[in-house]
Amino acid sequence: MPPAEPILRELQARWGARTIRQQRTADGVPTAWVPRDSILEVLAALRDEVDAPYRTLYDLTAVDERARAETAEGAAGTALPPDEDGPSDPSPPDAPPDFSLVYQLLSYDRGEDLRLKVPLQGEYPSIQSVTGLWPAADWYEREVFDMFGIDFEGHHCLRRILMPPDWEGHPLRKEHPARATEMQPYRLPEEKFSAHEEAMRFRPREWGLAEGDWAAPASGDADENEIKAAIGSGDRAIDGTDYLFLNLGPNHPGTHGLLRLILKLDGEEIIDVIPDIGFHHRGAEKMAERQTYHTFIPYTDRVDYLAGVQNNLAYLLAVEKLTGTVVPERAQVIRVMMCELFRLASHLVWFGTYGHDVGAMTPVFYTFNQRERIFDIVEAVTGGRMHPAWFRIGGVAMDLPNGWKEMVDDFTRQFPPSVKEYEDLLVGNAIFRSRTEGIGRMSLEDAISWGITGPNLRACGLEWDFRKKRPYSGYENYEFDVPTAEGGDCYSRCLVRMEEMRQSLRIIEQCAKNMPDGPYISEDHAAVPPNKPETMANIETLIHHFLGVSWGLAVPAGEAHARIEAPKGNNSYYVVADGSTMPYRVRIRTPSFAHMQAVPLMSRHHLLADLLSVLGSLDYVLADVDR
Amino acid sequence: MSGPLEVLVRMVLTLALAMASAAMLVWVERRLLAAFQDRYGPNRVGPFGLFQLVADSIKLFTKEDWIPPFADRVPFILAPTIIVATGLLSFAVVPFTAAGALVDLNIGVLYFLALSSVSVYSIMLAGMASNSKYSLLGAVRAAGQMISYELAMGLSVASVVAMAGSFNLREIVAAQEGLPYVVLQPIAFLIFLIAGLAESKRSPFDLPEAENEIVAGYHTEYSSMKFAFFFLGEYLALVLFSSIATALFLGGGNGPWLPTIVWFGVKMAAIIYVFIWVRATFPRVRYDRLMAFGWKILVPAAILNLLVTGALVVAGSAGG
């Protein structure tokens, strides 16, 4: 039977069902396995040749398949469906893959996703790089290399991205230890410390740059030690020009966290920027593989630590697709209300710190005051503030407290004048406009191909909001507008976020007004442990409670991908389950990662001060970049 | 008894006043900024947090006085002393009291401008001696900024000098007995204030120490009392500019009922309040725009103002 999805039918018509093998997934995203040798061709066709092409490489990741109990449907190693079109397939099935590479594509024209998976064989397999098709693949391929040791042929600089350059092993491989008890005690003697420090030194060649591009004369045959010395001292005459090499970070007041930017400056003009990330890497994806589905929830809070429960939601939507849990209506509305409160909180932090980035010291105090009011509500509702870890599989942790409505109403009543005040204070200011207008401009085409999402994409003029285009958690029931702006510069990014604050407030008002009655968590005991009092009623619920709490829930094998419109862009979780109580693999695709990768594109040939305007306008959080 | 003793007493008094007001200003600024920003500010040490200053000084004194091994020692140590020295020396010509300034210099205005030029050396030396890239960037920014805005400042002062017919600050104040020059010379006053902000490296012209961009600019590598000297130097500059502005444009200590020094203080405080208010309100301008603003707007405006003033003065004296 040919696949129902038109895009898979189209691909099969061209390459045959042997090349494009469909896999059905819990999330309904068209998914197919493509052999290693055909993938580049297929991807190129998808990007350029098909109607309404897939311009965005939304995510690229891998799964170490070697420890898996059951091979995924459609992967090499499983038989093809018997009623397949075309000639029957006499060849014996291949061995099951050792690794699979997952390409997630997105077409804004179609409003559709596509997932292509490539089976890879061998201990340290290799595959062609797709950086030629999508420049944005650069960091994603580096991450896969860093985490899995998969080699990408033709990648200009395949070096570690999140782990320290002298790390041994590739952490997301199944043989890599996940617990401290599996490793030797950690010691850091002086010489090891110095070696780490030395490994951090910037050497252009290691970053795939010809020495001539970066620092040394174009001839390129200069003595390497001499070049190192030149880079170390930071200046060297090249064609009569002295460049200044500035190591901005990892500790710097303007970078909002641990981020290192290596700048090549001509006076104050930025010739090139190389972001070096990974200083905030905590291995959330690896941790997921040793937590039950339930106990992983608190880790998600800390990914985008300004967006709190929004992270919970992205993860839980994926898990709920796997378990098939239906979330009760009241829980949906509570979730939306809390998410929008956190969107406001996140935007308030952004506004305050952005003001500070361009040298205005006051806005941050004003916005933190309002944020504190939001946290008062969050605290009353969840007991936590920044990291409430309050959503649960199938609903939320507990019902809303008495008096919640008055608190929310009070907040929504007093908030609108504040937004006006922020606009008057900063956005309308002539100095602020001169610092942001025309700075860090990005075309819509670039934004799409670099995987820019959220407010930053809408600032380029594309009206695309996952809450509208793929409503989740009942967002289709709310009235709100999706603000966009033209120009894609720092100022338009700012305008979009200012308006988003007002729209979030509208959603919160609607939630508070129309909060339905009913249960706050699903009663599906396959996914949710029964209430403790119920467990005393009969042996069934007692057993469910015991298993669900002590072992964790067993989630049916399969895979699901959920994406939400987080405050900073599209946050998505791709959960692969193998039928056990712990995820087999969790992939966290964060908006900040993609945005950070595009920083050089937006800041070249601006001044040093503009780099801070650009960084601030993107609204990233280092924890969200590095995970 | 205008003997050496009286000179000494007046010297000590002037210096103590300058130092004390600069130090107090730290507290005033923090409290005022806090008021602008919906928060309390320092309010724990002593009544209204007044002794915060003492706590800060103890902290600064006891910090490690570190000289980076890559720094050029002599200019590195010399730099912070220059800014404090020039700041304090300038107070010699400020006519705080009816008796005039400590030194009744007949080129008082020039003396003030000259010392303010010398203070650029402090920043330049600090930046270059630190041998650090952030310091260098800060120093280059500071040098460009201060030299450019000095020009506008000098030209704006020149109009006042032309009207008063004297470089002596006491005489300039005396010439404003009837009407302060802020009424007759509003453009010059505005230019002087803007240039003063830039000269004292205050927001929105705090580019030489823009923390988000270049960490702490020229004093990135400084710690302990050497850092405190830069800190003090900047507040001295603020007090100095507000006092000179008071003398040049607001009629110095002229005013009914109250003693001269009180009027002088009130007027200074008003200007300082504006400076702090500006700091709480504006974002930082970008370096190229700062230079463009200085050279393309402020300097031409100051020249035009001077030409018109000059013409009027000449016409007035010819007619009268």
PDB file of N, CA and C in Angstrom, chain A residues 9-49:
ATOM      1  N   ARG A   9       4.659   9.648  -1.246  1.00  0.00           N
ATOM      2  CA  ARG A   9       4.265   9.049  -2.542  1.00  0.00           C
ATOM      3  C   ARG A   9       5.129   9.612  -3.659  1.00  0.00           C
ATOM      4  N   GLU A  10       5.326  10.920  -3.603  1.00  0.00           N
ATOM      5  CA  GLU A  10       6.119  11.578  -4.640  1.00  0.00           C
ATOM      6  C   GLU A  10       7.554  11.065  -4.634  1.00  0.00           C
ATOM      7  N   LEU A  11       8.107  10.918  -3.445  1.00  0.00           N
ATOM      8  CA  LEU A  11       9.485  10.431  -3.348  1.00  0.00           C
ATOM      9  C   LEU A  11       9.585   8.991  -3.821  1.00  0.00           C
ATOM     10  N   GLN A  12       8.587   8.175  -3.440  1.00  0.00           N
ATOM     11  CA  GLN A  12       8.628   6.769  -3.851  1.00  0.00           C
ATOM     12  C   GLN A  12       8.473   6.650  -5.355  1.00  0.00           C
ATOM     13  N   ALA A  13       7.674   7.526  -5.934  1.00  0.00           N
ATOM     14  CA  ALA A  13       7.492   7.475  -7.376  1.00  0.00           C
ATOM     15  C   ALA A  13       8.824   7.736  -8.065  1.00  0.00           C
ATOM     16  N   ARG A  14       9.651   8.532  -7.466  1.00  0.00           N
ATOM     17  CA  ARG A  14      10.909   8.875  -8.122  1.00  0.00           C
ATOM     18  C   ARG A  14      12.026   7.883  -7.792  1.00  0.00           C
ATOM     19  N   TRP A  15      12.103   7.473  -6.540  1.00  0.00           N
ATOM     20  CA  TRP A  15      13.241   6.622  -6.147  1.00  0.00           C
ATOM     21  C   TRP A  15      12.849   5.172  -5.873  1.00  0.00           C
ATOM     22  N   GLY A  16      11.572   4.907  -5.824  1.00  0.00           N
ATOM     23  CA  GLY A  16      11.157   3.526  -5.575  1.00  0.00           C
ATOM     24  C   GLY A  16      10.976   3.241  -4.102  1.00  0.00           C
ATOM     25  N   ALA A  17      10.152   2.261  -3.832  1.00  0.00           N
ATOM     26  CA  ALA A  17       9.819   1.961  -2.447  1.00  0.00           C
ATOM     27  C   ALA A  17      10.981   1.312  -1.708  1.00  0.00           C
ATOM     28  N   ARG A  18      11.971   0.836  -2.456  1.00  0.00           N
ATOM     29  CA  ARG A  18      13.118   0.236  -1.773  1.00  0.00           C
ATOM     30  C   ARG A  18      14.012   1.320  -1.173  1.00  0.00           C
ATOM     31  N   THR A  19      14.051   2.445  -1.846  1.00  0.00           N
ATOM     32  CA  THR A  19      14.878   3.538  -1.350  1.00  0.00           C
ATOM     33  C   THR A  19      14.146   4.341  -0.285  1.00  0.00           C
ATOM     34  N   ILE A  20      12.874   4.599  -0.534  1.00  0.00           N
ATOM     35  CA  ILE A  20      12.092   5.393   0.417  1.00  0.00           C
ATOM     36  C   ILE A  20      11.193   4.427   1.183  1.00  0.00           C
ATOM     37  N   ARG A  21      11.602   4.016   2.353  1.00  0.00           N
ATOM     38  CA  ARG A  21      10.810   3.075   3.137  1.00  0.00           C
ATOM     39  C   ARG A  21      10.083   3.819   4.238  1.00  0.00           C
ATOM     40  N   GLN A  22       8.785   3.736   4.194  1.00  0.00           N
ATOM     41  CA  GLN A  22       8.010   4.503   5.147  1.00  0.00           C
ATOM     42  C   GLN A  22       8.069   3.886   6.544  1.00  0.00           C
ATOM     43  N   GLN A  23       8.031   4.733   7.532  1.00  0.00           N
ATOM     44  CA  GLN A  23       7.858   4.274   8.909  1.00  0.00           C
ATOM     45  C   GLN A  23       6.689   5.051   9.487  1.00  0.00           C
ATOM     46  N   ARG A  24       5.763   4.334  10.118  1.00  0.00           N
ATOM     47  CA  ARG A  24       4.655   5.037  10.757  1.00  0.00           C
ATOM     48  C   ARG A  24       5.074   5.406  12.177  1.00  0.00           C
ATOM     49  N   THR A  25       4.767   6.615  12.556  1.00  0.00           N
ATOM     50  CA  THR A  25       5.174   7.075  13.893  1.00  0.00           C
ATOM     51  C   THR A  25       3.963   7.605  14.648  1.00  0.00           C
ATOM     52  N   ALA A  26       4.144   7.701  15.949  1.00  0.00           N
ATOM     53  CA  ALA A  26       3.031   8.128  16.802  1.00  0.00           C
ATOM     54  C   ALA A  26       2.631   9.572  16.555  1.00  0.00           C
ATOM     55  N   ASP A  27       3.545  10.372  16.009  1.00  0.00           N
ATOM     56  CA  ASP A  27       3.220  11.789  15.858  1.00  0.00           C
ATOM     57  C   ASP A  27       2.633  12.126  14.499  1.00  0.00           C
ATOM     58  N   GLY A  28       2.559  11.127  13.598  1.00  0.00           N
ATOM     59  CA  GLY A  28       1.959  11.378  12.300  1.00  0.00           C
ATOM     60  C   GLY A  28       2.802  12.194  11.342  1.00  0.00           C
ATOM     61  N   VAL A  29       4.055  12.470  11.691  1.00  0.00           N
ATOM     62  CA  VAL A  29       4.931  13.177  10.762  1.00  0.00           C
ATOM     63  C   VAL A  29       5.360  12.195   9.676  1.00  0.00           C
ATOM     64  N   PRO A  30       5.251  12.554   8.392  1.00  0.00           N
ATOM     65  CA  PRO A  30       5.714  11.634   7.340  1.00  0.00           C
ATOM     66  C   PRO A  30       7.174  11.263   7.596  1.00  0.00           C
ATOM     67  N   THR A  31       7.419   9.977   7.686  1.00  0.00           N
ATOM     68  CA  THR A  31       8.753   9.506   8.054  1.00  0.00           C
ATOM     69  C   THR A  31       9.179   8.408   7.091  1.00  0.00           C
ATOM     70  N   ALA A  32      10.418   8.477   6.661  1.00  0.00           N
ATOM     71  CA  ALA A  32      10.895   7.431   5.765  1.00  0.00           C
ATOM     72  C   ALA A  32      12.372   7.188   5.993  1.00  0.00           C
ATOM     73  N   TRP A  33      12.765   5.940   5.765  1.00  0.00           N
ATOM     74  CA  TRP A  33      14.186   5.591   5.814  1.00  0.00           C
ATOM     75  C   TRP A  33      14.750   5.713   4.410  1.00  0.00           C
ATOM     76  N   VAL A  34      15.928   6.303   4.319  1.00  0.00           N
ATOM     77  CA  VAL A  34      16.577   6.479   3.023  1.00  0.00           C
ATOM     78  C   VAL A  34      18.002   5.958   3.162  1.00  0.00           C
ATOM     79  N   PRO A  35      18.470   5.139   2.209  1.00  0.00           N
ATOM     80  CA  PRO A  35      19.832   4.625   2.354  1.00  0.00           C
ATOM     81  C   PRO A  35      20.862   5.753   2.306  1.00  0.00           C
ATOM     82  N   ARG A  36      21.972   5.463   2.927  1.00  0.00           N
ATOM     83  CA  ARG A  36      23.048   6.430   3.067  1.00  0.00           C
ATOM     84  C   ARG A  36      23.462   7.036   1.722  1.00  0.00           C
ATOM     85  N   ASP A  37      23.504   6.189   0.666  1.00  0.00           N
ATOM     86  CA  ASP A  37      24.045   6.688  -0.588  1.00  0.00           C
ATOM     87  C   ASP A  37      23.056   7.574  -1.343  1.00  0.00           C
ATOM     88  N   SER A  38      21.787   7.487  -1.011  1.00  0.00           N
ATOM     89  CA  SER A  38      20.808   8.288  -1.758  1.00  0.00           C
ATOM     90  C   SER A  38      20.406   9.559  -1.033  1.00  0.00           C
ATOM     91  N   ILE A  39      20.769   9.677   0.242  1.00  0.00           N
ATOM     92  CA  ILE A  39      20.163  10.735   1.049  1.00  0.00           C
ATOM     93  C   ILE A  39      20.456  12.129   0.513  1.00  0.00           C
ATOM     94  N   LEU A  40      21.700  12.349   0.057  1.00  0.00           N
ATOM     95  CA  LEU A  40      22.060  13.689  -0.398  1.00  0.00           C
ATOM     96  C   LEU A  40      21.199  14.103  -1.585  1.00  0.00           C
ATOM     97  N   GLU A  41      21.021  13.123  -2.496  1.00  0.00           N
ATOM     98  CA  GLU A  41      20.210  13.364  -3.691  1.00  0.00           C
ATOM     99  C   GLU A  41      18.755  13.682  -3.292  1.00  0.00           C
ATOM    100  N   VAL A  42      18.223  12.890  -2.387  1.00  0.00           N
ATOM    101  CA  VAL A  42      16.835  13.083  -1.957  1.00  0.00           C
ATOM    102  C   VAL A  42      16.676  14.446  -1.275  1.00  0.00           C
ATOM    103  N   LEU A  43      17.623  14.768  -0.401  1.00  0.00           N
ATOM    104  CA  LEU A  43      17.530  16.045   0.314  1.00  0.00           C
ATOM    105  C   LEU A  43      17.639  17.217  -0.655  1.00  0.00           C
ATOM    106  N   ALA A  44      18.537  17.084  -1.631  1.00  0.00           N
ATOM    107  CA  ALA A  44      18.694  18.173  -2.599  1.00  0.00           C
ATOM    108  C   ALA A  44      17.394  18.373  -3.368  1.00  0.00           C
ATOM    109  N   ALA A  45      16.753  17.243  -3.741  1.00  0.00           N
ATOM    110  CA  ALA A  45      15.483  17.352  -4.468  1.00  0.00           C
ATOM    111  C   ALA A  45      14.427  17.996  -3.589  1.00  0.00           C
ATOM    112  N   LEU A  46      14.403  17.627  -2.324  1.00  0.00           N
ATOM    113  CA  LEU A  46      13.396  18.183  -1.418  1.00  0.00           C
ATOM    114  C   LEU A  46      13.601  19.678  -1.208  1.00  0.00           C
ATOM    115  N   ARG A  47      14.850  20.087  -1.219  1.00  0.00           N
ATOM    116  CA  ARG A  47      15.104  21.498  -0.976  1.00  0.00           C
ATOM    117  C   ARG A  47      14.812  22.343  -2.214  1.00  0.00           C
ATOM    118  N   ASP A  48      15.121  21.776  -3.407  1.00  0.00           N
ATOM    119  CA  ASP A  48      15.063  22.627  -4.597  1.00  0.00           C
ATOM    120  C   ASP A  48      14.026  22.226  -5.632  1.00  0.00           C
ATOM    121  N   GLU A  49      13.695  20.926  -5.730  1.00  0.00           N
ATOM    122  CA  GLU A  49      12.933  20.504  -6.901  1.00  0.00           C
ATOM    123  C   GLU A  49      11.454  20.303  -6.651  1.00  0.00           C
TER     124      GLU A  49
END
